[in-house]
Short mmCIF file of C-alpha atoms and ligand atoms in Angstrom, two decimals:
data_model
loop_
_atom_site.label_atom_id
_atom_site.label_comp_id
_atom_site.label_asym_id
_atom_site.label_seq_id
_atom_site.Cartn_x
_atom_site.Cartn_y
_atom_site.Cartn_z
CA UNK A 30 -29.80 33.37 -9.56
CA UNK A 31 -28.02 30.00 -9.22
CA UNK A 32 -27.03 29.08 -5.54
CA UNK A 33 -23.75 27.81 -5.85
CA UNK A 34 -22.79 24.39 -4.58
CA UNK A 35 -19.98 23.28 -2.79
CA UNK A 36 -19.35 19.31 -2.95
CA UNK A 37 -16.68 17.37 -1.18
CA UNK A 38 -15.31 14.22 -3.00
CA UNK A 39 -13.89 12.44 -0.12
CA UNK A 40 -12.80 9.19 -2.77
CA UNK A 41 -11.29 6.31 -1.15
CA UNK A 42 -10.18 7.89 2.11
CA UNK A 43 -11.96 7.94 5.66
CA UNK A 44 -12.92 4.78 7.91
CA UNK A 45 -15.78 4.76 9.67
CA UNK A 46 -14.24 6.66 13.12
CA UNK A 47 -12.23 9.18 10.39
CA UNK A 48 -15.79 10.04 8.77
CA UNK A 49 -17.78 10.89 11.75
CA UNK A 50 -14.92 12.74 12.72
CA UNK A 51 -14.79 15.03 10.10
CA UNK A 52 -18.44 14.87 9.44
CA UNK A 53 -18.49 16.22 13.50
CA UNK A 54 -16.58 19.28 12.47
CA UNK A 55 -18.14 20.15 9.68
CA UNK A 56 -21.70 19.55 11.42
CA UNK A 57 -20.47 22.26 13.97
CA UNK A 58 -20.19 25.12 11.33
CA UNK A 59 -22.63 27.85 10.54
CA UNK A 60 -23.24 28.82 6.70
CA UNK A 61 -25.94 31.07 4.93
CA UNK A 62 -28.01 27.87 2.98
CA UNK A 63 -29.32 30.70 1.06
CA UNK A 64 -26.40 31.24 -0.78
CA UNK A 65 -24.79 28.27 -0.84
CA UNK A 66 -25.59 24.54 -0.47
CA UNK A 67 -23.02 21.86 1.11
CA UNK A 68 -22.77 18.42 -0.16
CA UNK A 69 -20.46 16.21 1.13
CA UNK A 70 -19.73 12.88 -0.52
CA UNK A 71 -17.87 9.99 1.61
CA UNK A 72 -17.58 6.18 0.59
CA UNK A 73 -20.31 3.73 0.87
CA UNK A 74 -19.22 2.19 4.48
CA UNK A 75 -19.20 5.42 5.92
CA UNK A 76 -22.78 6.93 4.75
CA UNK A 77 -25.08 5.89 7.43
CA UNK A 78 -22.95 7.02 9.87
CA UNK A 79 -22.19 10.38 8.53
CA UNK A 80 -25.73 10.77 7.67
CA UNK A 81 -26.33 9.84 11.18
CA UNK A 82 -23.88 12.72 12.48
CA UNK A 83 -25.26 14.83 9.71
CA UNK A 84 -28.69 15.51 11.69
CA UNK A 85 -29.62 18.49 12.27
CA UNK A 86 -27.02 20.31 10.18
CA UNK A 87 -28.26 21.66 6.45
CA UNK A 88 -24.86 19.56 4.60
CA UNK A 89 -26.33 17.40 2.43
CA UNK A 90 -25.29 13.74 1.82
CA UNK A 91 -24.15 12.28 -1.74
CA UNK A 92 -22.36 9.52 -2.92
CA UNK A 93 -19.51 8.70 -4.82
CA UNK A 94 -21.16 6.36 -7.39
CA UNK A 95 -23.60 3.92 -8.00
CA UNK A 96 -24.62 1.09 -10.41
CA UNK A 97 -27.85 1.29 -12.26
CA UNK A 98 -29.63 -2.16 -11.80
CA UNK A 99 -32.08 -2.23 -9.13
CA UNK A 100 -31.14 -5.14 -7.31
CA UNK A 101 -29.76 -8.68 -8.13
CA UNK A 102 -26.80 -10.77 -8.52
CA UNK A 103 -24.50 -7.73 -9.16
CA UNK A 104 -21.52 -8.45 -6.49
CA UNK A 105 -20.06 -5.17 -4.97
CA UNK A 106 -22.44 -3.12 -6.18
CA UNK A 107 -24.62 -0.30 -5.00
CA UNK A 108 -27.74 0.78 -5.89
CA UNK A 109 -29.44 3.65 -5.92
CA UNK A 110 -32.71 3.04 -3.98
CA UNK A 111 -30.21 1.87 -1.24
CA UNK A 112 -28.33 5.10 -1.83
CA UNK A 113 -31.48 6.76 -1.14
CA UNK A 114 -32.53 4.68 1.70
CA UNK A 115 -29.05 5.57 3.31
CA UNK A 116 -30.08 8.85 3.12
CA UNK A 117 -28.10 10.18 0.26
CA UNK A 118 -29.65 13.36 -1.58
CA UNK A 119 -26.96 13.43 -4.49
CA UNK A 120 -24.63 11.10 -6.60
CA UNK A 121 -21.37 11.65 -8.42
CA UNK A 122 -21.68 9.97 -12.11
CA UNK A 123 -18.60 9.28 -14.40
CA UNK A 124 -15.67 11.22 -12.34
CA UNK A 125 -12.57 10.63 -14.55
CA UNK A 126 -11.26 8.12 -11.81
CA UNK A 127 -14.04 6.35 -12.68
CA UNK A 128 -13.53 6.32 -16.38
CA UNK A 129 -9.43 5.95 -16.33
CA UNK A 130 -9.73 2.97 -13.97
CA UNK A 131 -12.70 1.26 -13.96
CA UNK A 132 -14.11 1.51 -17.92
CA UNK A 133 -17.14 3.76 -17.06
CA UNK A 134 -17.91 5.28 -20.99
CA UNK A 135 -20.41 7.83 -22.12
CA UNK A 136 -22.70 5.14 -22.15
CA UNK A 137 -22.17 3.65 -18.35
CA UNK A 138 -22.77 7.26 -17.35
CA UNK A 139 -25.92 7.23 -19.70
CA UNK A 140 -27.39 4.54 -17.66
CA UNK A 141 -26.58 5.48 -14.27
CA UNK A 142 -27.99 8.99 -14.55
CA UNK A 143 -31.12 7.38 -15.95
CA UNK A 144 -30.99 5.20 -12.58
CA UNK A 145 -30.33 8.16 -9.97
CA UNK A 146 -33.00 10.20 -11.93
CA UNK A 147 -35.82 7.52 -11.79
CA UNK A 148 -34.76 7.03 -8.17
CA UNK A 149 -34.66 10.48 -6.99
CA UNK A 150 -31.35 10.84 -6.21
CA UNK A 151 -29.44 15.03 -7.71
CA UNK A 152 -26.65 13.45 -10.16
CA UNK A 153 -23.69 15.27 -9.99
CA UNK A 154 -22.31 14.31 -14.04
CA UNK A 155 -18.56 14.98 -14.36
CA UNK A 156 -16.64 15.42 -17.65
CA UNK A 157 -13.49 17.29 -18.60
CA UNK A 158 -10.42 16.69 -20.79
CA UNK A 159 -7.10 14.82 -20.52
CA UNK A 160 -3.77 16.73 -20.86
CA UNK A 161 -3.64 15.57 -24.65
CA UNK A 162 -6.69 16.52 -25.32
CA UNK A 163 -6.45 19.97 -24.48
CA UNK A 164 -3.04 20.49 -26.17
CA UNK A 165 -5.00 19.08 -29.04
CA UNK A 166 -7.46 21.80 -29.10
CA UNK A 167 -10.19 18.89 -28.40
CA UNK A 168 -11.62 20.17 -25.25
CA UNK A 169 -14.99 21.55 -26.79
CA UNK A 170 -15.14 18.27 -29.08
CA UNK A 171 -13.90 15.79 -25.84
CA UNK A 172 -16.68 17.99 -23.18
CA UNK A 173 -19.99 17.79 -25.62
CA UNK A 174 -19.28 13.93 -26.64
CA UNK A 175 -19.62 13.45 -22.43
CA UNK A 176 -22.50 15.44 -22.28
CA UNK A 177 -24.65 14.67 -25.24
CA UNK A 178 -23.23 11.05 -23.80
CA UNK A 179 -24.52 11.26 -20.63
CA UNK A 180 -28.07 13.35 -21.27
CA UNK A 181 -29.10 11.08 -24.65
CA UNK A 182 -32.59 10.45 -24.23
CA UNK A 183 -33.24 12.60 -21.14
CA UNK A 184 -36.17 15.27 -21.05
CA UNK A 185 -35.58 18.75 -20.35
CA UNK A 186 -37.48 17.98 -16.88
CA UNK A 187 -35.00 15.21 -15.85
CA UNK A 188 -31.88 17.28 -17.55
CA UNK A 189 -32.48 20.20 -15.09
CA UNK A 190 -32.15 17.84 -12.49
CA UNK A 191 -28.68 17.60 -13.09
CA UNK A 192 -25.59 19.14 -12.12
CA UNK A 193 -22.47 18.94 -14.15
CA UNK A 194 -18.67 19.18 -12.88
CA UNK A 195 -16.54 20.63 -15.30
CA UNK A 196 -12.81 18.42 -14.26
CA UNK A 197 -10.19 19.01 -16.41
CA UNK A 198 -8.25 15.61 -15.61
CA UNK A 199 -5.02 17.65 -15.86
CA UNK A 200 -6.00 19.52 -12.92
CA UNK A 201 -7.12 16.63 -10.62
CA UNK A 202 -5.04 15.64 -7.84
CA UNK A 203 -2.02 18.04 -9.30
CA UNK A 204 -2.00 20.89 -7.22
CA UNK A 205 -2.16 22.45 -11.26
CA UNK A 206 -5.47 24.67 -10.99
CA UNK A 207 -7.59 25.89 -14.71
CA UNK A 208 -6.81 29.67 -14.46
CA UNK A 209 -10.04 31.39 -13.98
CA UNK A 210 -10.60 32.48 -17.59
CA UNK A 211 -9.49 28.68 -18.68
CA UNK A 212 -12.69 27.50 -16.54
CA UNK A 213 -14.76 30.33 -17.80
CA UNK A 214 -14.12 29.37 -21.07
CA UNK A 215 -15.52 25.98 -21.13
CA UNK A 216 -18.05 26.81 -18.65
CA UNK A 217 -19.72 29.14 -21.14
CA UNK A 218 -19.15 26.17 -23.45
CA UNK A 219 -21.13 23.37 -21.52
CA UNK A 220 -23.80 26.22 -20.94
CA UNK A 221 -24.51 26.92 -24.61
CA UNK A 222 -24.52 23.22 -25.61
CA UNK A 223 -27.06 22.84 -22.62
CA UNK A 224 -28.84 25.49 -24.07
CA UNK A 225 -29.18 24.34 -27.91
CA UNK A 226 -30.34 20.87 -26.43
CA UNK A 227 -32.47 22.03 -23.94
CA UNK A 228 -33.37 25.53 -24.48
CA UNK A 229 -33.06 28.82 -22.26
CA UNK A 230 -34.92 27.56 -19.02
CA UNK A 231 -32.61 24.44 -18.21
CA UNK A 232 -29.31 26.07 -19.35
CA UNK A 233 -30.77 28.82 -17.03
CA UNK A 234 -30.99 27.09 -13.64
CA UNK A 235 -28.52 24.46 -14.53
CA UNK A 236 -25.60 24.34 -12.18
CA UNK A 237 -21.91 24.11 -13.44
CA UNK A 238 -19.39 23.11 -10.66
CA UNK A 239 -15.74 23.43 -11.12
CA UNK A 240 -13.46 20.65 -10.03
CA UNK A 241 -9.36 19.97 -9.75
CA UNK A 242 -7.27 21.35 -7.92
CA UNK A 243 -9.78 23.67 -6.18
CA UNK A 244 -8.25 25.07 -2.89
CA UNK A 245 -9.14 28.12 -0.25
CA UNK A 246 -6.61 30.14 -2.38
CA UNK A 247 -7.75 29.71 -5.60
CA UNK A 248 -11.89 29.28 -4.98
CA UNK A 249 -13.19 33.08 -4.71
CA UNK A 250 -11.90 33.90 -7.93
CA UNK A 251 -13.47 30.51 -9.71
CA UNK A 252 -16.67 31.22 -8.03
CA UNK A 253 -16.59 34.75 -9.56
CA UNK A 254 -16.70 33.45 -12.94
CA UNK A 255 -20.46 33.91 -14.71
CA UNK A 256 -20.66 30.29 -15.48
CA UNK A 257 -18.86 29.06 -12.42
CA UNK A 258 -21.53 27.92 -9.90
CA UNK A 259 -19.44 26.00 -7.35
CA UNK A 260 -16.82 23.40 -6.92
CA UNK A 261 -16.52 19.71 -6.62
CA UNK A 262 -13.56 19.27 -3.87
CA UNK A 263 -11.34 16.36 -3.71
CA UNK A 264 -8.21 16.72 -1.86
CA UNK A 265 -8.89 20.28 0.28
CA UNK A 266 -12.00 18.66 1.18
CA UNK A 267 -10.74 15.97 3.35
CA UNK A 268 -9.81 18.62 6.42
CA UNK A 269 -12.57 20.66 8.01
CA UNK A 270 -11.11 23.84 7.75
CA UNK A 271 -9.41 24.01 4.12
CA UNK A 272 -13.24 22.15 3.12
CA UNK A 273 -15.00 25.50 5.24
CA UNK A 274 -12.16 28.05 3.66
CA UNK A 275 -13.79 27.12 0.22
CA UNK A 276 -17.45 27.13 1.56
CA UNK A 277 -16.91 30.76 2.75
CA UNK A 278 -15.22 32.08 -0.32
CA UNK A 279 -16.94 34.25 -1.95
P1 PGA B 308 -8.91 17.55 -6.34
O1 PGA B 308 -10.03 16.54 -6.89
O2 PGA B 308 -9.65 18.69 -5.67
O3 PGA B 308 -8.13 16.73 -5.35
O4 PGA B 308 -8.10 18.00 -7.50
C1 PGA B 308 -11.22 17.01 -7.46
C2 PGA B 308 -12.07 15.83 -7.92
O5 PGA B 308 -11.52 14.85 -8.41
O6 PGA B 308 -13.30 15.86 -7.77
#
């Protein structure tokens, strides 16, 4: 059994005070870490301070990015020892914001899930399609390119590692939500490529989120999709109680 995982993509929104704020409320709330685990994922300035108001609580902290040098003369960058060392347990690599406006490629991604991996960090690795690309009937095509991307050169033991948000860029942000069977689809997809490069035990144990669009309305029947082992949360995760809503669904 996979536990599912529930990740909130907070992007560029929160100050400091806004963080601890919501970090507070979500602190507060009980959930069976059994069955599901909680990551939530703020921007940079605010990570020490939510990890600080994250004690005690099982939420885990991730970030939103990182850049895979170890240190140097790399101006506005982040690393990811100093992701760990500000207590971050996971990292989201190549969201499609990330790719449409700041040129991160297949091969950007490659590097920076080599750097979480070495440095211990749980890379959350997103892909998914554009509008066109779908209508094209190049969803399978655009999805493995990302992931055979992303993975080239990793072992199965750093692979499994890994999570992998399926984000169809269509549904980010729009309110326009994959239909359960659309996710399915190319859940089961990603799973069987995972499986030819990596064989049974990886594609196993390997966790697929779900991401765009995801809401308290539309979660419990994602989440009951075979391949569907959790979501990656943007907009409903910014308030405590649509964020929980999702956590709880079942
Ligand atoms: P959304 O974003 O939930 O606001 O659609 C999801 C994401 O980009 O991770």
């Amino acid at each position: 059994m996979r536990k599912k995982i529930i990740a909130g993509n907070w992007k560029m929104n929160k100050t400091v005070g806004e963080a601890v704020e919501l970090a507070r409320e979500l602190a507060a709330k009980d959930f069976d870490s059994g069955r599901v685990q909680v990551v939530i994922c703020p921007p940079f300035t605010d990570l020490t301070a939510v990890q600080e108001t994250l004690q005690g609580s099982r939420i885990e902290l991730g970030a939103q990015d990182l850049y895979w040098e170890k240190s140097g003369a790399f101006t506005g960058q982040i690393s990811a020892d100093m992701l760990v060392s500000a207590g971050c347990a996971y990292v989201i690599i190549g969201h499609s914001e990330r790719r449409q406006y700041f040129s991160e490629t297949d091969e950007t991604v490659n590097l920076k899930l080599v750097a979480a991996l070495q440095a211990g960090l749980n890379p959350i690795v997103c892909v998914g399609e554009m509008l066109d690309e779908r209508q094209n009937d190049e969803t399978e095509s655009v999805v493995e390119r990302q992931i055979r991307g992303a993975f080239a050169g990793l072992t199965a033991e750093q692979a499994q590692k890994a999570v992998i948000a399926y984000e169809p860029v269509w549904a980010i942000g729009t309110g326009q939500v994959a239909t359960p069977d659309q996710a399915q689809e190319v859940h089961g997809f990603i799973r069987a490529l995972i499986r030819e490069i990596y064989g049974d035990a990886v594609a196993d144990s390997m966790r697929i989120q779900y991401g765009g669009s995801m809401k308290a309305n539309n979660a419990s029947e994602l989440l009951r999709q075979p391949d569907v082992d959790g979501g990656l949360i943007g907009g409903a995760s910014l308030d405590a109680e649509s964020f929980w809503a999702i956590v709880k669904a079942e």
